[in-house]
mmCIF file of C-alpha atoms in Angstrom:
data_model
loop_
_atom_site.group_PDB
_atom_site.id
_atom_site.type_symbol
_atom_site.label_atom_id
_atom_site.label_comp_id
_atom_site.label_asym_id
_atom_site.label_seq_id
_atom_site.Cartn_x
_atom_site.Cartn_y
_atom_site.Cartn_z
ATOM 1 C CA MET A 235 85.780 119.409 63.691
ATOM 2 C CA GLY A 236 87.081 118.966 67.268
ATOM 3 C CA ASN A 237 90.044 120.660 68.753
ATOM 4 C CA ALA A 238 91.326 118.404 71.058
ATOM 5 C CA GLY A 239 93.466 115.975 68.958
ATOM 6 C CA GLU A 240 92.697 112.114 69.538
ATOM 7 C CA ASN A 241 90.257 112.929 73.031
ATOM 8 C CA ILE A 242 87.121 113.621 72.345
ATOM 9 C CA ASP A 243 86.223 117.421 72.017
ATOM 10 C CA TYR A 244 83.446 117.827 74.482
ATOM 11 C CA ALA A 245 83.459 121.324 73.482
ATOM 12 C CA LEU A 246 81.177 120.208 70.549
ATOM 13 C CA LEU A 247 78.440 119.284 73.034
ATOM 14 C CA LEU A 248 77.258 122.658 73.300
ATOM 15 C CA ASP A 249 78.790 125.070 70.439
ATOM 16 C CA GLY A 250 75.837 123.474 68.266
ATOM 17 C CA LEU A 251 76.643 126.440 65.567
ATOM 18 C CA LYS A 252 79.320 125.641 62.381
ATOM 19 C CA ALA A 253 80.678 129.028 62.857
ATOM 20 C CA GLU A 254 80.678 128.459 66.567
ATOM 21 C CA ARG A 255 82.850 124.993 65.915
ATOM 22 C CA GLU A 256 85.213 126.485 63.163
ATOM 23 C CA GLN A 257 85.996 129.428 65.496
ATOM 24 C CA GLY A 258 86.317 127.596 68.738
ATOM 25 C CA ILE A 259 84.540 130.166 70.171
ATOM 26 C CA THR A 260 80.682 130.603 71.574
ATOM 27 C CA ILE A 261 78.107 132.391 70.135
ATOM 28 C CA ASP A 262 74.899 131.163 70.717
ATOM 29 C CA VAL A 263 72.950 130.353 73.998
ATOM 30 C CA ALA A 264 73.249 126.635 74.000
ATOM 31 C CA TYR A 265 70.591 124.554 76.597
ATOM 32 C CA ARG A 266 71.473 121.080 78.081
ATOM 33 C CA TYR A 267 70.216 119.424 80.642
ATOM 34 C CA PHE A 268 71.301 116.443 82.921
ATOM 35 C CA SER A 269 70.511 114.997 86.212
ATOM 36 C CA THR A 270 72.100 112.982 88.903
ATOM 37 C CA ASN A 271 70.181 111.309 91.805
ATOM 38 C CA ASN A 272 70.278 114.486 93.608
ATOM 39 C CA ARG A 273 69.530 116.965 91.741
ATOM 40 C CA LYS A 274 68.156 118.365 87.988
ATOM 41 C CA PHE A 275 70.629 120.765 86.421
ATOM 42 C CA ILE A 276 70.019 122.877 83.033
ATOM 43 C CA ILE A 277 73.252 123.929 81.910
ATOM 44 C CA VAL A 278 73.437 127.246 80.049
ATOM 45 C CA ASP A 279 76.655 127.839 77.533
ATOM 46 C CA THR A 280 77.078 131.568 77.469
ATOM 47 C CA PRO A 281 79.341 133.016 75.024
ATOM 48 C CA GLY A 282 82.310 135.394 76.931
ATOM 49 C CA HIS A 283 83.040 137.237 73.775
ATOM 50 C CA GLU A 284 82.365 141.582 74.661
ATOM 51 C CA GLN A 285 79.755 141.658 71.239
ATOM 52 C CA TYR A 286 77.715 138.511 72.679
ATOM 53 C CA THR A 287 77.249 140.557 76.082
ATOM 54 C CA ARG A 288 73.537 140.532 75.718
ATOM 55 C CA ASN A 289 73.434 136.840 74.959
ATOM 56 C CA MET A 290 74.872 136.473 78.441
ATOM 57 C CA ILE A 291 72.326 138.689 79.940
ATOM 58 C CA THR A 292 69.603 136.491 78.549
ATOM 59 C CA GLY A 293 71.300 133.257 79.431
ATOM 60 C CA GLY A 294 72.398 134.411 82.757
ATOM 61 C CA SER A 295 68.680 135.892 84.111
ATOM 62 C CA THR A 296 67.870 132.495 85.678
ATOM 63 C CA ALA A 297 70.807 131.028 86.771
ATOM 64 C CA ASN A 298 71.389 129.785 90.322
ATOM 65 C CA LEU A 299 75.036 129.366 89.495
ATOM 66 C CA ALA A 300 77.515 130.853 87.404
ATOM 67 C CA ILE A 301 80.961 128.759 86.684
ATOM 68 C CA ILE A 302 83.429 131.102 85.708
ATOM 69 C CA LEU A 303 86.306 129.311 83.786
ATOM 70 C CA VAL A 304 89.683 130.607 83.653
ATOM 71 C CA ASP A 305 92.883 130.113 81.948
ATOM 72 C CA ALA A 306 95.830 128.687 84.457
ATOM 73 C CA ARG A 307 98.326 129.907 81.862
ATOM 74 C CA THR A 308 97.097 133.562 81.487
ATOM 75 C CA GLY A 309 95.172 133.703 85.092
ATOM 76 C CA VAL A 310 92.209 136.882 85.577
ATOM 77 C CA ILE A 311 91.937 138.773 82.312
ATOM 78 C CA THR A 312 89.642 141.251 80.912
ATOM 79 C CA GLN A 313 87.131 139.127 80.117
ATOM 80 C CA THR A 314 86.805 137.440 83.454
ATOM 81 C CA ARG A 315 86.500 140.675 85.180
ATOM 82 C CA ARG A 316 83.428 141.790 82.405
ATOM 83 C CA HIS A 317 81.729 138.045 83.096
ATOM 84 C CA THR A 318 82.225 138.461 86.967
ATOM 85 C CA TYR A 319 80.622 142.230 87.025
ATOM 86 C CA LEU A 320 77.734 141.044 84.561
ATOM 87 C CA VAL A 321 76.965 137.791 87.192
ATOM 88 C CA SER A 322 77.281 140.329 90.134
ATOM 89 C CA LEU A 323 74.751 143.152 87.906
ATOM 90 C CA LEU A 324 72.535 139.694 87.621
ATOM 91 C CA GLY A 325 72.096 139.205 91.306
ATOM 92 C CA ILE A 326 73.544 135.436 91.080
ATOM 93 C CA LYS A 327 74.409 134.460 94.596
ATOM 94 C CA HIS A 328 76.735 131.783 93.642
ATOM 95 C CA ILE A 329 80.066 131.561 91.659
ATOM 96 C CA VAL A 330 82.413 128.618 91.115
ATOM 97 C CA LEU A 331 86.265 130.234 89.332
ATOM 98 C CA ALA A 332 86.876 126.896 87.801
ATOM 99 C CA VAL A 333 90.638 127.147 86.775
ATOM 100 C CA ASN A 334 90.724 124.915 84.302
ATOM 101 C CA LYS A 335 94.110 122.991 81.808
ATOM 102 C CA MET A 336 95.831 123.210 85.198
ATOM 103 C CA ASP A 337 97.601 119.921 82.872
ATOM 104 C CA LEU A 338 99.260 122.864 81.077
ATOM 105 C CA VAL A 339 100.935 124.239 84.501
ATOM 106 C CA GLY A 340 101.504 120.736 86.232
ATOM 107 C CA PHE A 341 99.470 121.032 88.913
ATOM 108 C CA ASP A 342 101.041 123.718 90.372
ATOM 109 C CA ARG A 343 99.879 124.812 93.699
ATOM 110 C CA GLU A 344 101.013 128.415 93.083
ATOM 111 C CA VAL A 345 99.652 128.941 89.964
ATOM 112 C CA PHE A 346 96.277 128.057 91.599
ATOM 113 C CA ASP A 347 96.756 130.239 94.656
ATOM 114 C CA ARG A 348 97.922 133.129 92.774
ATOM 115 C CA ILE A 349 94.820 133.580 90.257
ATOM 116 C CA VAL A 350 92.757 132.912 93.825
ATOM 117 C CA THR A 351 94.303 135.571 95.403
ATOM 118 C CA GLU A 352 93.749 137.818 92.017
ATOM 119 C CA TYR A 353 90.371 137.228 92.176
ATOM 120 C CA ARG A 354 89.527 137.890 95.618
ATOM 121 C CA GLN A 355 90.863 141.238 95.419
ATOM 122 C CA PHE A 356 89.005 142.600 92.068
ATOM 123 C CA VAL A 357 85.896 140.978 93.105
ATOM 124 C CA GLU A 358 85.839 142.507 96.562
ATOM 125 C CA PRO A 359 84.102 145.775 96.022
ATOM 126 C CA LEU A 360 81.373 143.449 94.056
ATOM 127 C CA GLY A 361 79.957 142.174 97.533
ATOM 128 C CA ILE A 362 79.354 138.500 96.071
ATOM 129 C CA ASP A 363 79.054 136.132 99.392
ATOM 130 C CA ASP A 364 79.226 132.576 97.908
ATOM 131 C CA ILE A 365 82.408 132.450 95.946
ATOM 132 C CA THR A 366 84.221 128.652 95.834
ATOM 133 C CA TYR A 367 88.215 127.790 93.571
ATOM 134 C CA ILE A 368 88.014 124.329 91.894
ATOM 135 C CA PRO A 369 91.167 123.861 89.927
ATOM 136 C CA LEU A 370 90.613 121.842 86.578
ATOM 137 C CA SER A 371 92.134 119.854 83.900
ATOM 138 C CA ALA A 372 88.557 119.452 81.717
ATOM 139 C CA LEU A 373 89.941 117.262 78.867
ATOM 140 C CA ASP A 374 91.761 114.404 81.476
ATOM 141 C CA GLY A 375 87.845 114.736 84.022
ATOM 142 C CA ASP A 376 90.712 116.445 86.887
ATOM 143 C CA ASN A 377 88.196 116.916 89.812
ATOM 144 C CA VAL A 378 85.395 117.855 87.393
ATOM 145 C CA VAL A 379 83.356 114.269 89.036
ATOM 146 C CA ASP A 380 85.615 112.774 91.301
ATOM 147 C CA LYS A 381 88.461 114.159 93.407
ATOM 148 C CA SER A 382 91.785 114.240 91.273
ATOM 149 C CA ASP A 383 94.901 112.201 92.663
ATOM 150 C CA ARG A 384 96.945 114.826 90.679
ATOM 151 C CA THR A 385 95.965 117.777 93.323
ATOM 152 C CA PRO A 386 96.557 116.244 96.454
ATOM 153 C CA TRP A 387 96.905 119.688 97.495
ATOM 154 C CA TYR A 388 92.917 120.802 96.940
ATOM 155 C CA GLU A 389 91.329 119.973 100.349
ATOM 156 C CA GLY A 390 87.928 120.871 98.792
ATOM 157 C CA GLN A 391 85.092 119.427 96.686
ATOM 158 C CA SER A 392 84.870 118.266 93.160
ATOM 159 C CA LEU A 393 82.905 120.374 90.719
ATOM 160 C CA LEU A 394 79.623 118.042 90.352
ATOM 161 C CA ASP A 395 79.975 117.084 94.299
ATOM 162 C CA TYR A 396 79.796 120.825 94.568
ATOM 163 C CA LEU A 397 76.981 121.171 91.940
ATOM 164 C CA GLU A 398 74.935 118.922 93.739
ATOM 165 C CA THR A 399 75.536 120.430 97.200
ATOM 166 C CA VAL A 400 75.577 124.121 97.085
ATOM 167 C CA PRO A 401 72.680 125.476 99.104
ATOM 168 C CA ILE A 402 70.234 127.448 96.885
ATOM 169 C CA ASP A 403 66.776 127.172 98.616
ATOM 170 C CA GLN A 404 67.318 130.229 100.165
ATOM 171 C CA ASP A 405 68.270 132.428 97.292
ATOM 172 C CA ARG A 406 64.244 133.416 96.482
ATOM 173 C CA ASN A 407 62.511 136.052 98.544
ATOM 174 C CA PHE A 408 60.300 134.326 100.504
ATOM 175 C CA THR A 409 59.424 137.375 102.606
ATOM 176 C CA ASP A 410 57.493 139.711 101.011
ATOM 177 C CA PHE A 411 54.572 138.503 98.670
ATOM 178 C CA ARG A 412 53.963 139.281 95.637
ATOM 179 C CA PHE A 413 51.351 137.626 93.026
ATOM 180 C CA PRO A 414 50.862 139.413 89.937
ATOM 181 C CA VAL A 415 47.898 138.574 88.210
ATOM 182 C CA GLN A 416 47.702 136.696 84.914
ATOM 183 C CA TYR A 417 44.460 135.977 84.183
ATOM 184 C CA VAL A 418 41.112 136.272 85.915
ATOM 185 C CA LEU A 419 39.838 132.564 85.585
ATOM 186 C CA ARG A 420 35.430 132.294 85.361
ATOM 187 C CA PRO A 421 34.610 129.180 84.149
ATOM 188 C CA ASN A 422 31.268 129.072 85.443
ATOM 189 C CA LEU A 423 28.862 131.049 87.497
ATOM 190 C CA ASP A 424 29.977 129.976 90.750
ATOM 191 C CA PHE A 425 34.202 130.278 90.531
ATOM 192 C CA ARG A 426 35.528 133.174 89.890
ATOM 193 C CA GLY A 427 39.744 133.470 90.865
ATOM 194 C CA PHE A 428 43.061 135.011 89.927
ATOM 195 C CA SER A 429 45.353 132.732 88.265
ATOM 196 C CA GLY A 430 49.519 133.821 87.753
ATOM 197 C CA LYS A 431 52.832 132.475 89.265
ATOM 198 C CA VAL A 432 54.093 133.616 93.042
ATOM 199 C CA ALA A 433 56.879 136.095 92.259
ATOM 200 C CA SER A 434 58.195 135.834 96.101
ATOM 201 C CA GLY A 435 56.838 135.460 99.593
ATOM 202 C CA ILE A 436 54.244 133.013 100.518
ATOM 203 C CA VAL A 437 50.648 133.408 100.879
ATOM 204 C CA ARG A 438 48.325 130.994 103.000
ATOM 205 C CA LYS A 439 44.172 130.160 102.982
ATOM 206 C CA GLY A 440 43.444 132.988 105.228
ATOM 207 C CA ASP A 441 45.405 135.500 105.079
ATOM 208 C CA THR A 442 44.298 139.331 104.178
ATOM 209 C CA VAL A 443 45.858 140.255 100.634
ATOM 210 C CA MET A 444 45.604 143.704 99.082
ATOM 211 C CA ALA A 445 44.735 144.357 95.568
ATOM 212 C CA LEU A 446 47.061 146.885 93.948
ATOM 213 C CA PRO A 447 46.507 149.763 92.734
ATOM 214 C CA SER A 448 42.756 149.894 94.286
ATOM 215 C CA GLY A 449 43.672 149.299 97.439
ATOM 216 C CA LYS A 450 40.939 147.015 98.326
ATOM 217 C CA THR A 451 41.283 144.654 100.938
ATOM 218 C CA SER A 452 40.317 140.952 100.778
ATOM 219 C CA ARG A 453 40.386 137.079 102.627
ATOM 220 C CA VAL A 454 42.119 134.394 100.703
ATOM 221 C CA LYS A 455 39.620 131.482 100.838
ATOM 222 C CA SER A 456 41.401 128.922 98.792
ATOM 223 C CA ILE A 457 44.330 128.738 96.811
ATOM 224 C CA VAL A 458 43.465 126.478 93.494
ATOM 225 C CA THR A 459 45.939 124.260 91.352
ATOM 226 C CA TYR A 460 45.194 121.706 89.240
ATOM 227 C CA ASP A 461 45.801 118.684 91.447
ATOM 228 C CA GLY A 462 43.866 120.252 94.423
ATOM 229 C CA GLU A 463 43.311 123.057 97.057
ATOM 230 C CA LEU A 464 46.507 123.997 98.801
ATOM 231 C CA GLU A 465 46.761 124.961 102.554
ATOM 232 C CA TYR A 466 49.699 128.078 100.937
ATOM 233 C CA ALA A 467 51.767 128.720 98.081
ATOM 234 C CA PHE A 468 55.470 129.993 97.329
ATOM 235 C CA PRO A 469 57.898 130.821 94.610
ATOM 236 C CA PRO A 470 57.709 129.606 91.986
ATOM 237 C CA GLN A 471 54.069 127.986 92.189
ATOM 238 C CA CYS A 472 51.429 128.144 89.386
ATOM 239 C CA ILE A 473 48.596 128.847 91.143
ATOM 240 C CA THR A 474 44.481 130.565 91.236
ATOM 241 C CA ILE A 475 43.658 132.355 94.409
ATOM 242 C CA THR A 476 39.534 132.646 94.999
ATOM 243 C CA LEU A 477 38.763 135.743 97.727
ATOM 244 C CA GLU A 478 35.905 136.121 100.481
ATOM 245 C CA ASP A 479 34.867 139.122 99.010
ATOM 246 C CA GLU A 480 34.191 140.329 95.038
ATOM 247 C CA ILE A 481 36.484 143.196 94.465
ATOM 248 C CA ASP A 482 38.171 144.255 91.109
ATOM 249 C CA VAL A 483 40.852 142.669 89.707
ATOM 250 C CA SER A 484 42.756 142.728 86.675
ATOM 251 C CA ARG A 485 45.649 141.144 84.280
ATOM 252 C CA GLY A 486 49.036 143.498 85.086
ATOM 253 C CA GLU A 487 47.051 143.944 89.183
ATOM 254 C CA MET A 488 49.327 142.659 91.838
ATOM 255 C CA LEU A 489 47.925 140.941 95.318
ATOM 256 C CA VAL A 490 50.364 141.594 98.203
ATOM 257 C CA HIS A 491 49.960 141.464 102.644
ATOM 258 C CA PRO A 492 48.559 144.946 103.215
ATOM 259 C CA ASP A 493 51.646 145.481 105.679
ATOM 260 C CA ASN A 494 54.417 144.526 103.292
ATOM 261 C CA LEU A 495 53.637 146.858 100.333
ATOM 262 C CA PRO A 496 56.390 147.383 96.829
ATOM 263 C CA CYS A 497 57.355 150.400 95.523
ATOM 264 C CA SER A 498 54.283 151.641 93.593
ATOM 265 C CA ASP A 499 55.264 154.818 91.407
ATOM 266 C CA ARG A 500 55.756 155.591 87.562
ATOM 267 C CA ASN A 501 59.362 156.955 88.047
ATOM 268 C CA PHE A 502 62.822 154.657 89.186
ATOM 269 C CA GLU A 503 66.245 154.464 88.187
ATOM 270 C CA ALA A 504 67.481 151.246 86.784
ATOM 271 C CA MET A 505 70.418 149.184 85.346
ATOM 272 C CA LEU A 506 69.931 149.015 81.551
ATOM 273 C CA VAL A 507 71.626 146.212 79.110
ATOM 274 C CA TRP A 508 70.882 148.111 75.235
ATOM 275 C CA MET A 509 69.583 144.504 73.400
ATOM 276 C CA ASP A 510 68.727 146.215 70.318
ATOM 277 C CA VAL A 511 70.648 146.386 66.441
ATOM 278 C CA GLU A 512 69.103 149.904 66.533
ATOM 279 C CA PRO A 513 70.943 152.766 68.775
ATOM 280 C CA MET A 514 68.797 153.904 71.733
ATOM 281 C CA ASP A 515 66.280 156.939 70.171
ATOM 282 C CA THR A 516 65.528 158.410 73.772
ATOM 283 C CA SER A 517 62.563 160.438 72.180
ATOM 284 C CA LYS A 518 60.572 157.159 71.271
ATOM 285 C CA GLN A 519 58.076 155.677 73.600
ATOM 286 C CA PHE A 520 58.973 152.561 74.719
ATOM 287 C CA TYR A 521 56.737 149.812 75.974
ATOM 288 C CA ILE A 522 57.611 148.444 79.305
ATOM 289 C CA LYS A 523 56.714 144.728 80.273
ATOM 290 C CA HIS A 524 57.068 144.064 83.882
ATOM 291 C CA THR A 525 55.957 140.985 85.698
ATOM 292 C CA THR A 526 51.815 140.911 83.740
ATOM 293 C CA ASN A 527 52.088 144.434 83.224
ATOM 294 C CA LEU A 528 52.618 146.895 80.246
ATOM 295 C CA SER A 529 53.046 150.287 79.584
ATOM 296 C CA ARG A 530 54.310 152.709 77.469
ATOM 297 C CA ALA A 531 57.748 154.552 79.173
ATOM 298 C CA ARG A 532 59.884 156.776 78.400
ATOM 299 C CA ILE A 533 64.084 157.671 79.027
ATOM 300 C CA GLU A 534 63.951 160.666 81.077
ATOM 301 C CA SER A 535 67.540 160.691 81.209
ATOM 302 C CA ILE A 536 71.456 158.336 80.851
ATOM 303 C CA ARG A 537 72.986 158.957 84.005
ATOM 304 C CA TYR A 538 76.403 156.959 83.074
ATOM 305 C CA LYS A 539 77.246 154.255 81.215
ATOM 306 C CA VAL A 540 79.467 151.596 81.982
ATOM 307 C CA ASN A 541 82.584 150.380 80.481
ATOM 308 C CA VAL A 542 82.134 146.451 81.043
ATOM 309 C CA ASN A 543 85.956 146.161 80.784
ATOM 310 C CA THR A 544 87.046 147.896 83.494
ATOM 311 C CA MET A 545 83.881 148.728 85.267
ATOM 312 C CA GLU A 546 84.572 152.412 84.936
ATOM 313 C CA GLN A 547 81.341 154.764 85.479
ATOM 314 C CA LEU A 548 81.602 157.300 81.749
ATOM 315 C CA SER A 549 79.372 160.174 81.940
ATOM 316 C CA VAL A 550 79.258 163.957 79.833
ATOM 317 C CA ALA A 551 79.703 165.125 83.133
ATOM 318 C CA GLY A 552 82.628 163.479 83.717
ATOM 319 C CA GLY A 553 84.226 164.594 80.664
ATOM 320 C CA GLN A 554 84.773 160.956 79.335
ATOM 321 C CA LEU A 555 82.009 161.009 76.677
ATOM 322 C CA THR A 556 80.258 163.845 74.563
ATOM 323 C CA ALA A 557 76.772 164.026 74.019
ATOM 324 C CA GLY A 558 76.594 162.275 71.109
ATOM 325 C CA GLU A 559 78.581 159.266 72.361
ATOM 326 C CA LEU A 560 75.506 159.032 74.794
ATOM 327 C CA PRO A 561 72.546 157.083 73.322
ATOM 328 C CA MET A 562 73.190 153.087 74.481
ATOM 329 C CA LYS A 563 74.165 151.248 71.339
ATOM 330 C CA LEU A 564 74.145 147.093 71.316
ATOM 331 C CA ASN A 565 74.922 145.581 73.994
ATOM 332 C CA GLU A 566 76.230 148.717 75.824
ATOM 333 C CA ILE A 567 75.189 149.073 79.513
ATOM 334 C CA GLY A 568 74.455 152.118 81.998
ATOM 335 C CA LYS A 569 72.379 153.586 84.156
ATOM 336 C CA VAL A 570 68.883 155.067 83.265
ATOM 337 C CA ALA A 571 65.980 156.735 84.229
ATOM 338 C CA PHE A 572 62.461 155.696 83.043
ATOM 339 C CA THR A 573 59.163 157.368 83.306
ATOM 340 C CA THR A 574 55.786 154.999 82.570
ATOM 341 C CA GLY A 575 52.844 155.553 81.290
ATOM 342 C CA LYS A 576 51.001 154.110 84.875
ATOM 343 C CA GLU A 577 52.400 152.993 88.070
ATOM 344 C CA LEU A 578 54.428 150.365 88.552
ATOM 345 C CA PHE A 579 54.554 147.565 91.489
ATOM 346 C CA PHE A 580 58.336 146.684 92.116
ATOM 347 C CA ASP A 581 60.895 145.874 94.280
ATOM 348 C CA PRO A 582 64.858 146.787 94.306
ATOM 349 C CA TYR A 583 65.967 143.714 91.747
ATOM 350 C CA HIS A 584 68.714 143.236 94.540
ATOM 351 C CA THR A 585 66.145 142.263 97.000
ATOM 352 C CA ASN A 586 63.421 140.534 94.765
ATOM 353 C CA LYS A 587 64.766 139.719 91.052
ATOM 354 C CA GLN A 588 61.158 138.649 90.056
ATOM 355 C CA THR A 589 59.587 142.280 90.796
ATOM 356 C CA GLY A 590 62.668 144.397 89.452
ATOM 357 C CA ALA A 591 63.413 142.697 86.543
ATOM 358 C CA PHE A 592 61.450 144.214 83.024
ATOM 359 C CA ILE A 593 62.178 144.551 79.823
ATOM 360 C CA LEU A 594 61.449 147.288 76.988
ATOM 361 C CA ILE A 595 59.832 146.630 73.434
ATOM 362 C CA ASP A 596 60.032 148.960 69.999
ATOM 363 C CA PRO A 597 56.398 149.495 69.552
ATOM 364 C CA ILE A 598 57.460 149.639 65.932
ATOM 365 C CA THR A 599 59.303 146.774 65.014
ATOM 366 C CA ASN A 600 58.646 144.783 68.468
ATOM 367 C CA ASN A 601 61.843 143.654 69.030
ATOM 368 C CA THR A 602 63.314 143.378 72.822
ATOM 369 C CA SER A 603 65.146 146.629 72.919
ATOM 370 C CA ALA A 604 66.486 146.441 76.097
ATOM 371 C CA VAL A 605 66.351 144.643 79.285
ATOM 372 C CA GLY A 606 67.045 146.440 83.030
ATOM 373 C CA MET A 607 67.134 145.906 86.832
ATOM 374 C CA ILE A 608 65.164 148.451 88.925
ATOM 375 C CA ILE A 609 67.527 150.529 91.571
ATOM 376 C CA ASN A 610 64.830 152.312 93.351
ATOM 377 C CA ARG A 611 62.158 154.559 92.931
ATOM 378 C CA LEU A 612 62.829 158.187 91.708
ATOM 379 C CA ASP A 613 60.932 161.434 93.148
ATOM 380 C CA ALA A 614 60.338 164.482 90.510
ATOM 381 C CA ASN A 615 63.201 166.127 91.547
ATOM 382 C CA GLN A 616 65.850 164.154 91.214
ATOM 383 C CA PHE A 617 65.076 163.932 87.300
ATOM 384 C CA SER A 618 67.924 166.241 85.861
ATOM 385 C CA GLY A 619 67.510 168.303 82.607
ATOM 386 C CA ASP A 620 64.430 169.158 80.848
ATOM 387 C CA SER A 621 62.736 166.619 78.778
ATOM 388 C CA GLY A 622 59.764 169.263 77.324
ATOM 389 C CA GLN A 623 56.834 166.685 79.191
ATOM 390 C CA PRO A 624 54.503 169.120 80.691
ATOM 391 C CA THR A 625 54.140 169.710 84.515
ATOM 392 C CA ILE A 626 51.871 170.644 86.974
ATOM 393 C CA ASP A 627 52.972 171.303 90.212
ATOM 394 C CA LEU A 628 50.017 171.223 92.725
ATOM 395 C CA SER A 629 51.761 172.442 95.626
ATOM 396 C CA LYS A 630 51.764 175.695 93.637
ATOM 397 C CA LEU A 631 48.795 176.357 92.235
ATOM 398 C CA GLY A 632 46.831 176.301 95.597
ATOM 399 C CA ILE A 633 44.765 173.048 94.574
ATOM 400 C CA ASP A 634 42.715 171.615 97.403
ATOM 401 C CA PRO A 635 43.791 168.696 98.759
ATOM 402 C CA ALA A 636 40.808 166.593 98.166
ATOM 403 C CA HIS A 637 40.804 167.177 94.933
ATOM 404 C CA HIS A 638 44.383 165.514 93.872
ATOM 405 C CA GLU A 639 42.600 162.068 93.039
ATOM 406 C CA ALA A 640 40.359 163.185 90.884
ATOM 407 C CA ILE A 641 42.985 165.167 88.784
ATOM 408 C CA GLU A 642 45.699 162.234 88.853
ATOM 409 C CA LYS A 643 42.845 160.054 87.756
ATOM 410 C CA VAL A 644 42.731 162.614 84.552
ATOM 411 C CA CYS A 645 46.012 162.621 84.367
ATOM 412 C CA LYS A 646 46.292 158.663 84.104
ATOM 413 C CA GLU A 647 43.781 158.363 81.796
ATOM 414 C CA LEU A 648 45.585 160.857 79.468
ATOM 415 C CA SER A 649 48.783 158.678 79.812
ATOM 416 C CA ASN A 650 47.097 156.067 78.709
ATOM 417 C CA GLN A 651 46.255 157.917 75.701
ATOM 418 C CA GLY A 652 49.805 158.602 75.153
ATOM 419 C CA ILE A 653 49.976 162.247 76.546
ATOM 420 C CA ASP A 654 52.035 162.428 79.087
ATOM 421 C CA ILE A 655 51.739 164.672 82.786
ATOM 422 C CA LYS A 656 54.456 165.046 85.233
ATOM 423 C CA LEU A 657 52.111 165.937 88.767
ATOM 424 C CA ILE A 658 54.367 167.455 91.919
ATOM 425 C CA LYS A 659 52.164 167.303 94.931
#
């Protein structure tokens, strides 16, 4: 069922669904694996149509680089802009704009240059630093694996050469050590370690680390793996850390360096992509899954929704939306304020993707309702509107600061039981 005439239709390698082959479009996310002498690759083929935005977010969430295909005949279109905005939202640092079907425009350099100029003007406000432009004819293999004789004016690398050499080793955060504890390993009386994946940063044997939320510190006694002990560990290694002191640490807590702490808060703002067929219910309490932590979360307010085709911010205050249009629906993107049942330990997504990402889970259906990218923490006075949540303002009540910690503990205990109280110090 190919659409390439007598030639091999390579799209069929990735379009596995019958509906995809019939319509000639991508619907589901397809993963294909291959390797060269220099690198191993995973190709994630994601759909470009607006109704499959959630599929593109799913596929792009783990990508190091995005190849955005442009038809040389049509140039930069609405779909190109939408793809680029989603790539920037996901924090992908490298983009290849592959101007395909150059054979249909006679390998005209002016056509290529016009598309590059138009794309550069569009992408400038998004702050994506590394963008490479390559003219292609995928059907005939021009500039895909080898440089083509039909584009003598193009002086750059072929697509595969670029993919083999693009520097991605510094894309991870090696500065801020974050180790979400996944499991407490206790095989016998003589061993107690904390297992998990290094989310970011580097930890060395002998380092002083702090356990959150308790704030207790200790020194790293050993870094254990299946293959033996290590002197240091870095992302994305899976390790077990043993400490010199017997401090209480359990799943969902985090080990960090005491001089480099993440945000620790119950209130934050995030960009949210709605993934569920059922529209958002702002009165519902969701589960939030962040690193290895699971808590209750409530949506305080929707700041605005984004038109992914124009990147326009739509809000009630601006007059573009009515109040009835505000709750988010499938594939919609917006900026949302959250309150969680207990403190989360996070960094802004743009500085640390591993600790800045989360998912919302519907407590009734267990569906993934949304995925989110944290922007930053919020103070209580930054919430707009009254959510009906009980509030205790300690400063106005004149309560002795020595008792604040005890009151916080009571409120946290109530929160774990589903009764949320907002504390203002």
